[in-house]
Every structure is written in structure tokens, then in C-alpha cells.
PDB file of C-alpha atoms in Angstrom:
ATOM      1  CA  SER A   1       0.000   0.000   0.000  1.00  0.00           C
ATOM      2  CA  CYS A   2       1.007   3.621  -0.555  1.00  0.00           C
ATOM      3  CA  ALA A   3      -1.590   5.063   1.797  1.00  0.00           C
ATOM      4  CA  SER A   4       1.006   6.314   4.281  1.00  0.00           C
ATOM      5  CA  SER A   5       4.773   6.788   4.399  1.00  0.00           C
ATOM      6  CA  SER A   6       5.248   3.650   6.510  1.00  0.00           C
ATOM      7  CA  ASP A   7       3.184   1.282   4.333  1.00  0.00           C
ATOM      8  CA  PRO A   8       5.707   0.567   1.537  1.00  0.00           C
ATOM      9  CA  GLY A   9       8.276  -0.877   3.934  1.00  0.00           C
ATOM     10  CA  GLY A  10      11.874  -1.462   2.941  1.00  0.00           C
ATOM     11  CA  HIS A  11      13.488  -3.047  -0.097  1.00  0.00           C
ATOM     12  CA  TYR A  12      12.071  -6.493  -0.885  1.00  0.00           C
ATOM     13  CA  TYR A  13      14.704  -9.234  -1.222  1.00  0.00           C
ATOM     14  CA  PRO A  14      13.802 -12.188   1.036  1.00  0.00           C
ATOM     15  CA  GLY A  15      16.577 -14.634   1.845  1.00  0.00           C
ATOM     16  CA  MET A  16      19.170 -12.890  -0.324  1.00  0.00           C
ATOM     17  CA  SER A  17      22.666 -12.118   0.932  1.00  0.00           C
ATOM     18  CA  SER A  18      22.762  -8.620  -0.550  1.00  0.00           C
ATOM     19  CA  ASP A  19      20.253  -5.981  -1.614  1.00  0.00           C
ATOM     20  CA  PRO A  20      19.754  -6.218  -5.417  1.00  0.00           C
ATOM     21  CA  TRP A  21      17.937  -2.873  -5.452  1.00  0.00           C
ATOM     22  CA  SER A  22      20.989  -0.871  -4.417  1.00  0.00           C
ATOM     23  CA  SER A  23      22.170  -0.780  -8.047  1.00  0.00           C
ATOM     24  CA  THR A  24      18.845  -0.085  -9.810  1.00  0.00           C
ATOM     25  CA  GLU A  25      19.106   3.623 -10.507  1.00  0.00           C
ATOM     26  CA  TYR A  26      17.531   5.843 -13.132  1.00  0.00           C
ATOM     27  CA  VAL A  27      19.224   8.683 -15.029  1.00  0.00           C
ATOM     28  CA  THR A  28      17.179  11.686 -16.122  1.00  0.00           C
ATOM     29  CA  ASN A  29      17.757  13.835 -19.166  1.00  0.00           C
ATOM     30  CA  ALA A  30      17.775  17.637 -19.163  1.00  0.00           C
ATOM     31  CA  ASP A  31      13.956  17.614 -19.095  1.00  0.00           C
ATOM     32  CA  GLY A  32      13.801  15.398 -16.003  1.00  0.00           C
ATOM     33  CA  VAL A  33      12.601  12.364 -17.993  1.00  0.00           C
ATOM     34  CA  ALA A  34      14.055   8.887 -17.422  1.00  0.00           C
ATOM     35  CA  SER A  35      13.696   5.676 -19.427  1.00  0.00           C
ATOM     36  CA  ILE A  36      14.125   2.496 -17.411  1.00  0.00           C
ATOM     37  CA  ASN A  37      15.641  -0.808 -18.490  1.00  0.00           C
ATOM     38  CA  PHE A  38      16.386  -3.130 -15.570  1.00  0.00           C
ATOM     39  CA  GLU A  39      16.627  -6.890 -15.228  1.00  0.00           C
ATOM     40  CA  VAL A  40      16.574  -8.148 -11.641  1.00  0.00           C
ATOM     41  CA  ASP A  41      17.263 -11.846 -11.080  1.00  0.00           C
ATOM     42  CA  SER A  42      15.583 -14.184  -8.571  1.00  0.00           C
ATOM     43  CA  PHE A  43      12.132 -12.540  -8.697  1.00  0.00           C
ATOM     44  CA  THR A  44       8.891 -13.664 -10.348  1.00  0.00           C
ATOM     45  CA  LEU A  45       5.419 -12.264 -10.775  1.00  0.00           C
ATOM     46  CA  ALA A  46       3.582 -14.868  -8.733  1.00  0.00           C
ATOM     47  CA  GLY A  47       6.075 -17.676  -7.979  1.00  0.00           C
ATOM     48  CA  THR A  48       9.363 -17.468  -6.079  1.00  0.00           C
ATOM     49  CA  ASN A  49       9.842 -14.058  -4.464  1.00  0.00           C
ATOM     50  CA  PRO A  50       6.636 -12.709  -6.057  1.00  0.00           C
ATOM     51  CA  VAL A  51       6.332  -8.998  -6.846  1.00  0.00           C
ATOM     52  CA  ALA A  52       2.705  -8.832  -8.019  1.00  0.00           C
ATOM     53  CA  GLY A  53       0.721  -6.583  -5.699  1.00  0.00           C
ATOM     54  CA  ARG A  54       3.800  -5.080  -4.089  1.00  0.00           C
ATOM     55  CA  VAL A  55       4.774  -1.412  -4.234  1.00  0.00           C
ATOM     56  CA  VAL A  56       7.348   0.380  -6.362  1.00  0.00           C
ATOM     57  CA  VAL A  57       9.012   3.457  -4.852  1.00  0.00           C
ATOM     58  CA  VAL A  58      10.849   6.230  -6.704  1.00  0.00           C
ATOM     59  CA  HIS A  59      13.674   7.985  -4.841  1.00  0.00           C
ATOM     60  CA  ASP A  60      15.274  11.306  -5.679  1.00  0.00           C
ATOM     61  CA  SER A  61      19.023  11.818  -5.930  1.00  0.00           C
ATOM     62  CA  ASN A  62      19.228  12.193  -2.146  1.00  0.00           C
ATOM     63  CA  SER A  63      17.398   8.870  -1.596  1.00  0.00           C
ATOM     64  CA  ASN A  64      14.228  10.620  -0.408  1.00  0.00           C
ATOM     65  CA  ARG A  65      11.050   8.756  -1.336  1.00  0.00           C
ATOM     66  CA  ILE A  66       9.147  10.985  -3.768  1.00  0.00           C
ATOM     67  CA  ALA A  67       6.639   8.652  -5.478  1.00  0.00           C
ATOM     68  CA  CYS A  68       4.952   5.318  -4.861  1.00  0.00           C
ATOM     69  CA  GLY A  69       2.659   2.929  -6.730  1.00  0.00           C
ATOM     70  CA  VAL A  70       1.284  -0.601  -6.519  1.00  0.00           C
ATOM     71  CA  LEU A  71       1.933  -3.266  -9.165  1.00  0.00           C
ATOM     72  CA  ALA A  72      -1.440  -4.246 -10.608  1.00  0.00           C
ATOM     73  CA  SER A  73      -2.731  -5.889 -13.776  1.00  0.00           C
ATOM     74  CA  THR A  74      -4.733  -4.110 -16.464  1.00  0.00           C
ATOM     75  CA  VAL A  75      -6.766  -5.077 -19.507  1.00  0.00           C
ATOM     76  CA  GLY A  76      -5.516  -1.941 -21.242  1.00  0.00           C
ATOM     77  CA  GLU A  77      -2.641  -1.286 -23.603  1.00  0.00           C
ATOM     78  CA  VAL A  78       0.318   1.018 -23.129  1.00  0.00           C
ATOM     79  CA  VAL A  79       1.693   3.679 -25.459  1.00  0.00           C
ATOM     80  CA  THR A  80       5.351   4.626 -25.110  1.00  0.00           C
ATOM     81  CA  PHE A  81       6.098   7.870 -26.925  1.00  0.00           C
ATOM     82  CA  GLY A  82       9.217   8.581 -28.929  1.00  0.00           C
ATOM     83  CA  LYS A  83      10.227  11.280 -31.378  1.00  0.00           C
ATOM     84  CA  TYR A  84       7.785  11.759 -34.262  1.00  0.00           C
ATOM     85  CA  PRO A  85       9.300  10.530 -37.543  1.00  0.00           C
ATOM     86  CA  ASP A  86      11.356  13.255 -39.246  1.00  0.00           C
ATOM     87  CA  SER A  87      10.361  15.754 -36.549  1.00  0.00           C
ATOM     88  CA  SER A  88      12.401  18.946 -36.379  1.00  0.00           C
ATOM     89  CA  THR A  89      10.517  20.680 -33.546  1.00  0.00           C
ATOM     90  CA  GLY A  90      13.525  20.766 -31.225  1.00  0.00           C
ATOM     91  CA  TYR A  91      11.485  19.227 -28.382  1.00  0.00           C
ATOM     92  CA  ASP A  92      12.390  15.797 -27.023  1.00  0.00           C
ATOM     93  CA  VAL A  93       8.908  14.774 -25.858  1.00  0.00           C
ATOM     94  CA  ALA A  94       8.618  11.490 -23.962  1.00  0.00           C
ATOM     95  CA  GLY A  95       6.058   9.733 -21.803  1.00  0.00           C
ATOM     96  CA  THR A  96       3.561   6.916 -21.590  1.00  0.00           C
ATOM     97  CA  MET A  97      -0.204   6.532 -21.753  1.00  0.00           C
ATOM     98  CA  LEU A  98      -2.432   3.705 -20.574  1.00  0.00           C
ATOM     99  CA  ILE A  99      -5.385   3.149 -22.909  1.00  0.00           C
ATOM    100  CA  GLU A 100      -8.106   0.969 -21.382  1.00  0.00           C
ATOM    101  CA  PRO A 101     -11.842   0.294 -21.683  1.00  0.00           C
ATOM    102  CA  SER A 102     -14.173   2.657 -19.841  1.00  0.00           C
ATOM    103  CA  MET A 103     -17.922   2.690 -19.219  1.00  0.00           C
ATOM    104  CA  SER A 104     -18.544   4.857 -22.284  1.00  0.00           C
ATOM    105  CA  GLY A 105     -15.647   3.855 -24.527  1.00  0.00           C
ATOM    106  CA  ILE A 106     -11.960   4.200 -23.663  1.00  0.00           C
ATOM    107  CA  GLY A 107      -9.958   5.986 -20.985  1.00  0.00           C
ATOM    108  CA  MET A 108      -6.536   7.533 -21.644  1.00  0.00           C
ATOM    109  CA  ARG A 109      -4.253   8.242 -18.671  1.00  0.00           C
ATOM    110  CA  GLY A 110      -0.566   9.037 -18.381  1.00  0.00           C
ATOM    111  CA  THR A 111       2.186  11.626 -18.186  1.00  0.00           C
ATOM    112  CA  LEU A 112       4.220  13.530 -20.764  1.00  0.00           C
ATOM    113  CA  GLY A 113       7.587  15.257 -20.333  1.00  0.00           C
ATOM    114  CA  GLY A 114       9.832  17.432 -22.472  1.00  0.00           C
ATOM    115  CA  LEU A 115       6.943  19.656 -23.609  1.00  0.00           C
ATOM    116  CA  GLU A 116       6.821  23.405 -23.956  1.00  0.00           C
ATOM    117  CA  ALA A 117       6.253  25.044 -20.584  1.00  0.00           C
ATOM    118  CA  ASN A 118       2.802  26.295 -19.576  1.00  0.00           C
ATOM    119  CA  VAL A 119       0.974  25.544 -22.813  1.00  0.00           C
ATOM    120  CA  MET A 120      -1.940  23.505 -24.136  1.00  0.00           C
ATOM    121  CA  GLY A 121      -1.493  20.989 -26.927  1.00  0.00           C
ATOM    122  CA  GLY A 122      -3.257  18.049 -28.495  1.00  0.00           C
ATOM    123  CA  ILE A 123      -2.823  14.350 -27.795  1.00  0.00           C
ATOM    124  CA  HIS A 124      -4.784  12.247 -30.264  1.00  0.00           C
ATOM    125  CA  ILE A 125      -5.232   8.772 -31.705  1.00  0.00           C
ATOM    126  CA  HIS A 126      -4.511   8.695 -35.433  1.00  0.00           C
ATOM    127  CA  SER A 127      -5.698   6.300 -38.119  1.00  0.00           C
ATOM    128  CA  GLY A 128      -2.353   4.732 -39.037  1.00  0.00           C
ATOM    129  CA  TYR A 129      -0.706   1.571 -37.753  1.00  0.00           C
ATOM    130  CA  THR A 130       2.901   2.770 -37.774  1.00  0.00           C
ATOM    131  CA  VAL A 131       5.063   5.470 -36.198  1.00  0.00           C
ATOM    132  CA  ASP A 132       8.094   4.768 -38.393  1.00  0.00           C
ATOM    133  CA  ASP A 133       6.809   6.648 -41.432  1.00  0.00           C
ATOM    134  CA  ALA A 134       5.236  10.104 -41.153  1.00  0.00           C
ATOM    135  CA  ASP A 135       3.003   9.396 -44.148  1.00  0.00           C
ATOM    136  CA  GLY A 136       1.700   6.229 -42.493  1.00  0.00           C
ATOM    137  CA  VAL A 137       0.575   7.864 -39.222  1.00  0.00           C
ATOM    138  CA  GLY A 138      -2.504   9.336 -40.873  1.00  0.00           C
ATOM    139  CA  GLY A 139      -4.941  11.897 -39.534  1.00  0.00           C
ATOM    140  CA  HIS A 140      -7.214  11.894 -36.496  1.00  0.00           C
ATOM    141  CA  TYR A 141      -9.028   8.574 -36.173  1.00  0.00           C
ATOM    142  CA  TYR A 142     -12.819   8.795 -36.046  1.00  0.00           C
ATOM    143  CA  GLU A 143     -15.684   7.473 -38.125  1.00  0.00           C
ATOM    144  CA  SER A 144     -17.989  10.127 -39.545  1.00  0.00           C
ATOM    145  CA  ALA A 145     -20.987   7.859 -38.830  1.00  0.00           C
ATOM    146  CA  PHE A 146     -20.446   8.520 -35.104  1.00  0.00           C
ATOM    147  CA  TRP A 147     -19.369  12.154 -35.215  1.00  0.00           C
ATOM    148  CA  ASN A 148     -20.491  15.373 -36.894  1.00  0.00           C
ATOM    149  CA  THR A 149     -17.181  17.037 -36.030  1.00  0.00           C
ATOM    150  CA  ASP A 150     -13.694  15.845 -35.143  1.00  0.00           C
ATOM    151  CA  PRO A 151     -13.878  14.653 -31.481  1.00  0.00           C
ATOM    152  CA  TRP A 152     -10.116  15.023 -30.994  1.00  0.00           C
ATOM    153  CA  ASN A 153     -10.093  18.797 -31.454  1.00  0.00           C
ATOM    154  CA  SER A 154     -11.027  19.274 -27.797  1.00  0.00           C
ATOM    155  CA  VAL A 155      -8.594  16.693 -26.323  1.00  0.00           C
ATOM    156  CA  MET A 156      -5.767  18.840 -24.980  1.00  0.00           C
ATOM    157  CA  TYR A 157      -3.076  18.455 -22.329  1.00  0.00           C
ATOM    158  CA  THR A 158      -1.907  21.374 -20.175  1.00  0.00           C
ATOM    159  CA  SER A 159       1.800  21.451 -19.326  1.00  0.00           C
ATOM    160  CA  ASP A 160       3.324  22.941 -16.188  1.00  0.00           C
ATOM    161  CA  GLY A 161       6.331  25.235 -15.861  1.00  0.00           C
ATOM    162  CA  SER A 162       8.706  22.277 -16.240  1.00  0.00           C
ATOM    163  CA  GLY A 163       7.097  20.967 -19.432  1.00  0.00           C
ATOM    164  CA  PHE A 164       5.276  18.064 -17.739  1.00  0.00           C
ATOM    165  CA  ALA A 165       1.616  17.207 -18.258  1.00  0.00           C
ATOM    166  CA  ASN A 166      -0.705  14.750 -16.542  1.00  0.00           C
ATOM    167  CA  CYS A 167      -3.387  13.396 -18.891  1.00  0.00           C
ATOM    168  CA  ASP A 168      -6.748  11.876 -17.996  1.00  0.00           C
ATOM    169  CA  PHE A 169      -9.379  11.660 -20.748  1.00  0.00           C
ATOM    170  CA  ASP A 170     -12.412   9.548 -21.621  1.00  0.00           C
ATOM    171  CA  MET A 171     -13.586   9.109 -25.204  1.00  0.00           C
ATOM    172  CA  SER A 172     -17.032   7.706 -25.962  1.00  0.00           C
ATOM    173  CA  ASN A 173     -17.875   5.524 -28.990  1.00  0.00           C
ATOM    174  CA  PHE A 174     -14.334   4.134 -29.157  1.00  0.00           C
ATOM    175  CA  SER A 175     -13.256   0.635 -28.088  1.00  0.00           C
ATOM    176  CA  MET A 176     -10.051  -1.340 -27.758  1.00  0.00           C
ATOM    177  CA  THR A 177     -10.851  -4.049 -30.311  1.00  0.00           C
ATOM    178  CA  GLY A 178     -14.636  -4.462 -30.319  1.00  0.00           C
ATOM    179  CA  VAL A 179     -17.786  -2.586 -31.256  1.00  0.00           C
ATOM    180  CA  GLY A 180     -17.405   1.052 -32.226  1.00  0.00           C
ATOM    181  CA  GLU A 181     -14.126   2.526 -33.348  1.00  0.00           C
ATOM    182  CA  PRO A 182     -11.280   0.140 -32.324  1.00  0.00           C
ATOM    183  CA  VAL A 183      -8.007   1.866 -31.395  1.00  0.00           C
ATOM    184  CA  SER A 184      -5.729  -1.088 -30.663  1.00  0.00           C
ATOM    185  CA  LEU A 185      -2.452  -0.991 -32.660  1.00  0.00           C
ATOM    186  CA  ARG A 186      -3.135   2.501 -34.015  1.00  0.00           C
ATOM    187  CA  ALA A 187      -0.789   5.455 -33.688  1.00  0.00           C
ATOM    188  CA  MET A 188      -1.071   8.073 -30.964  1.00  0.00           C
ATOM    189  CA  VAL A 189       0.429  11.516 -31.519  1.00  0.00           C
ATOM    190  CA  VAL A 190       1.488  14.364 -29.210  1.00  0.00           C
ATOM    191  CA  HIS A 191       1.211  17.834 -30.732  1.00  0.00           C
ATOM    192  CA  LEU A 192       2.893  21.024 -29.578  1.00  0.00           C
ATOM    193  CA  SER A 193       0.913  24.206 -28.942  1.00  0.00           C
ATOM    194  CA  ASP A 194       1.205  25.158 -32.629  1.00  0.00           C
ATOM    195  CA  SER A 195      -0.127  21.694 -33.652  1.00  0.00           C
ATOM    196  CA  ASP A 196       3.260  20.444 -34.868  1.00  0.00           C
ATOM    197  CA  ARG A 197       3.653  16.695 -34.293  1.00  0.00           C
ATOM    198  CA  ALA A 198       6.427  16.142 -31.740  1.00  0.00           C
ATOM    199  CA  ALA A 199       6.022  12.543 -30.494  1.00  0.00           C
ATOM    200  CA  ALA A 200       4.234   9.337 -31.402  1.00  0.00           C
ATOM    201  CA  GLY A 201       3.720   5.783 -30.169  1.00  0.00           C
ATOM    202  CA  LEU A 202       1.634   2.714 -30.910  1.00  0.00           C
ATOM    203  CA  ILE A 203      -1.250   1.430 -28.792  1.00  0.00           C
ATOM    204  CA  SER A 204       0.414  -1.935 -28.902  1.00  0.00           C
ATOM    205  CA  THR A 205       0.752  -3.649 -25.539  1.00  0.00           C
ATOM    206  CA  ARG A 206      -1.183  -6.907 -25.636  1.00  0.00           C
ATOM    207  CA  SER A 207      -0.792  -7.554 -21.916  1.00  0.00           C
ATOM    208  CA  ALA A 208       0.575  -4.963 -19.528  1.00  0.00           C
ATOM    209  CA  GLY A 209       0.796  -3.932 -15.913  1.00  0.00           C
ATOM    210  CA  ASP A 210       0.465  -0.528 -14.407  1.00  0.00           C
ATOM    211  CA  VAL A 211       1.725   1.235 -11.351  1.00  0.00           C
ATOM    212  CA  TYR A 212      -0.177   4.329 -10.373  1.00  0.00           C
ATOM    213  CA  VAL A 213       2.344   6.728  -8.880  1.00  0.00           C
ATOM    214  CA  SER A 214       1.611   9.864  -6.907  1.00  0.00           C
ATOM    215  CA  ASP A 215       3.690  12.067  -4.637  1.00  0.00           C
ATOM    216  CA  TYR A 216       4.992  10.084  -1.667  1.00  0.00           C
ATOM    217  CA  SER A 217       2.752  10.759   1.328  1.00  0.00           C
ATOM    218  CA  PRO A 218       3.760  12.538   3.390  1.00  0.00           C
ATOM    219  CA  ALA A 219       6.542  14.089   1.311  1.00  0.00           C
ATOM    220  CA  PRO A 220       9.857  13.652   3.131  1.00  0.00           C
ATOM    221  CA  THR A 221      11.074  17.055   2.022  1.00  0.00           C
ATOM    222  CA  ALA A 222       9.544  20.091   0.394  1.00  0.00           C
ATOM    223  CA  SER A 223       9.899  19.362  -3.278  1.00  0.00           C
ATOM    224  CA  SER A 224       8.417  20.454  -6.556  1.00  0.00           C
ATOM    225  CA  SER A 225       9.776  17.417  -8.373  1.00  0.00           C
ATOM    226  CA  PRO A 226       7.476  16.310 -11.193  1.00  0.00           C
ATOM    227  CA  THR A 227       5.848  12.911 -11.168  1.00  0.00           C
ATOM    228  CA  ILE A 228       7.805  10.338 -13.164  1.00  0.00           C
ATOM    229  CA  THR A 229       5.975   8.044 -15.537  1.00  0.00           C
ATOM    230  CA  LEU A 230       7.635   4.915 -16.812  1.00  0.00           C
ATOM    231  CA  MET A 231       5.942   2.161 -18.749  1.00  0.00           C
ATOM    232  CA  PRO A 232       7.266  -0.711 -20.807  1.00  0.00           C
ATOM    233  CA  ILE A 233       5.682  -2.088 -23.936  1.00  0.00           C
ATOM    234  CA  SER A 234       5.771  -5.535 -25.456  1.00  0.00           C
ATOM    235  CA  ALA A 235       5.869  -6.245 -29.169  1.00  0.00           C
ATOM    236  CA  PRO A 236       2.523  -6.525 -31.004  1.00  0.00           C
ATOM    237  CA  THR A 237       1.954  -9.702 -32.939  1.00  0.00           C
ATOM    238  CA  SER A 238      -0.096  -8.231 -35.789  1.00  0.00           C
ATOM    239  CA  PHE A 239       2.362  -5.644 -37.104  1.00  0.00           C
ATOM    240  CA  PRO A 240       6.166  -5.594 -37.402  1.00  0.00           C
ATOM    241  CA  VAL A 241       6.825  -2.769 -34.955  1.00  0.00           C
ATOM    242  CA  PRO A 242      10.396  -2.321 -33.675  1.00  0.00           C
ATOM    243  CA  LEU A 243      10.760  -2.025 -29.910  1.00  0.00           C
ATOM    244  CA  PRO A 244      12.220   1.080 -28.245  1.00  0.00           C
ATOM    245  CA  SER A 245      15.755   0.388 -27.096  1.00  0.00           C
ATOM    246  CA  LEU A 246      15.220   1.517 -23.498  1.00  0.00           C
ATOM    247  CA  VAL A 247      12.058  -0.425 -22.684  1.00  0.00           C
ATOM    248  CA  PRO A 248      11.973  -3.811 -20.933  1.00  0.00           C
ATOM    249  CA  VAL A 249      10.110  -6.662 -22.607  1.00  0.00           C
ATOM    250  CA  PRO A 250       8.522  -9.454 -20.550  1.00  0.00           C
ATOM    251  CA  THR A 251       9.619 -12.995 -21.342  1.00  0.00           C
ATOM    252  CA  PRO A 252       7.052 -15.500 -22.667  1.00  0.00           C
ATOM    253  CA  THR A 253       7.069 -17.346 -19.337  1.00  0.00           C
ATOM    254  CA  GLN A 254       5.851 -14.307 -17.419  1.00  0.00           C
ATOM    255  CA  LEU A 255       2.122 -14.972 -17.384  1.00  0.00           C
ATOM    256  CA  PRO A 256       0.041 -13.042 -16.757  1.00  0.00           C
ATOM    257  CA  ALA A 257       2.293 -10.288 -18.118  1.00  0.00           C
ATOM    258  CA  LEU A 258       2.391  -7.867 -15.212  1.00  0.00           C
ATOM    259  CA  VAL A 259       5.042  -5.416 -16.289  1.00  0.00           C
ATOM    260  CA  PRO A 260       5.907  -2.580 -13.866  1.00  0.00           C
ATOM    261  CA  SER A 261       5.035   0.812 -15.240  1.00  0.00           C
ATOM    262  CA  LEU A 262       4.427   4.123 -13.628  1.00  0.00           C
ATOM    263  CA  VAL A 263       1.460   6.424 -14.085  1.00  0.00           C
ATOM    264  CA  PRO A 264       0.630   9.447 -11.964  1.00  0.00           C
ATOM    265  CA  VAL A 265      -2.460   9.661  -9.870  1.00  0.00           C
ATOM    266  CA  PRO A 266      -4.079  13.059  -9.314  1.00  0.00           C
TER     267      PRO A 266
END
């Protein structure tokens, strides 16, 4: 649990002679964004030394606990954003989004970093099935039979002074793979305030896990550090999509695939 500062406990490594977590450190870029790629031996999801249901804690450079989340399964799919093909915006936008079914259609939740400071910009699902070719990304995805106007025109993030944005949207009439307008395996695009396309990723995780991370409570020190969002993706089976180089991929024996990923909670 992350309900209080004492609930997470200490590092989890039962019966081991040394703490394997002492060497798992992240490195941020100039925008405060970190991509994580760790392999930790002797742990499983639900077998020996199980991690499912346990908490993940993010520390700052002084070892203060600044964020916490619980490993949990999801029926959704994860988008990991990278640079838009042939983009020359000068912004290195990164982040992840969890796309999952909602009561009315789909929910979209996640965090973006490396944006312009204190602006509004679009984050939209596009019609294409690739993010390798700018021509293949396509335009906003929606069927005219369901909409009189483009429903994505009003879907906007708001960045803070550090260029971070928390996103939480619901879109009706869409679905993951079923009735309505299916979004699975399509491209998702992050636009800057002038509508230029800065980042893109595929809604491609067939089985994923999510960790909802919020500021550590109570905060150990006064800090304005932004929430960190980290999510891995696994390769889709329907389209030949190359994997990002800094994202862990679960092995076939890890069932159900419960990959740690970090998403902020308001």
C-alpha cells in the first residue's frame, strides 16, 4: 500500500545475501525524464519471491522517497512515446499513456515530459498503424458515422512550468478491439501548442501492468519534483513494430504479463 509513508516498507529481497535494489538507478535527461531498463534476477510475478501486488518506490538523488505505486494488472494497452518521424521541432517529448476500456468507450491516462512550458497541446489517436513513417501515421481517427465534427479537437493536455503534463481523458464511442471505433495498434500523436507533431507511439501492448504513482505521502522534504511516468511495452503480434531500445520486454514465461510501469495519480 502507498496510503502512508510507513506502508511501503523497505526493499524487498527475502533470503538474499545482498540488496539487489541498491544498483537499480535511473538517469534523467535535461527535461527530467528517465527511461528504465532493468533486469533483476531471482524474482517472479507470482512464484518465487513474487512482486505482483507489491509497491514500487521512486527515490530522488538524495534517496528521499518521492513517489509510490502498486503493481497491478490491467486489460488496457500502453503507449510509449518517442520522437515523431522526421520531426524537427527541437522538443524531445517522452512519456507513456495507458489506454483501457471505460464505461462509455476508452480511458486515456498518463504523463508527458519534455513539452513546452505552460501551454496547451493536443494528444490524439490517429488512423495509421505505424510510427516509423510520417506518411503512415494518418490523420485523427474517427468514423464520420459517429461524429459530426472531429472529437479530438477538444482533447488537450496542459503542461506545467517544467514541461510536464498529466493526462486523464475519456472518449465515448471508441473501443479497444470491439464494437465502435477500435483503437488497438493505431498510432497516438502528441502535438505542440502550434499543432506540430512532436512525439508518437503505438497502442500496442497486448498484456501490460500498471503502477499508479503519486507524490509520496507525506513528502519527506519540500519538493516540486514532477511525477515520473515509466511504462514498458511488449511487441505486437499483428504488425512488425520495432521495440524502443530503453524499454523492458517481458519474457514468454511471465504470465500473466504484469510489467511494472508508472502512471501518476491526481
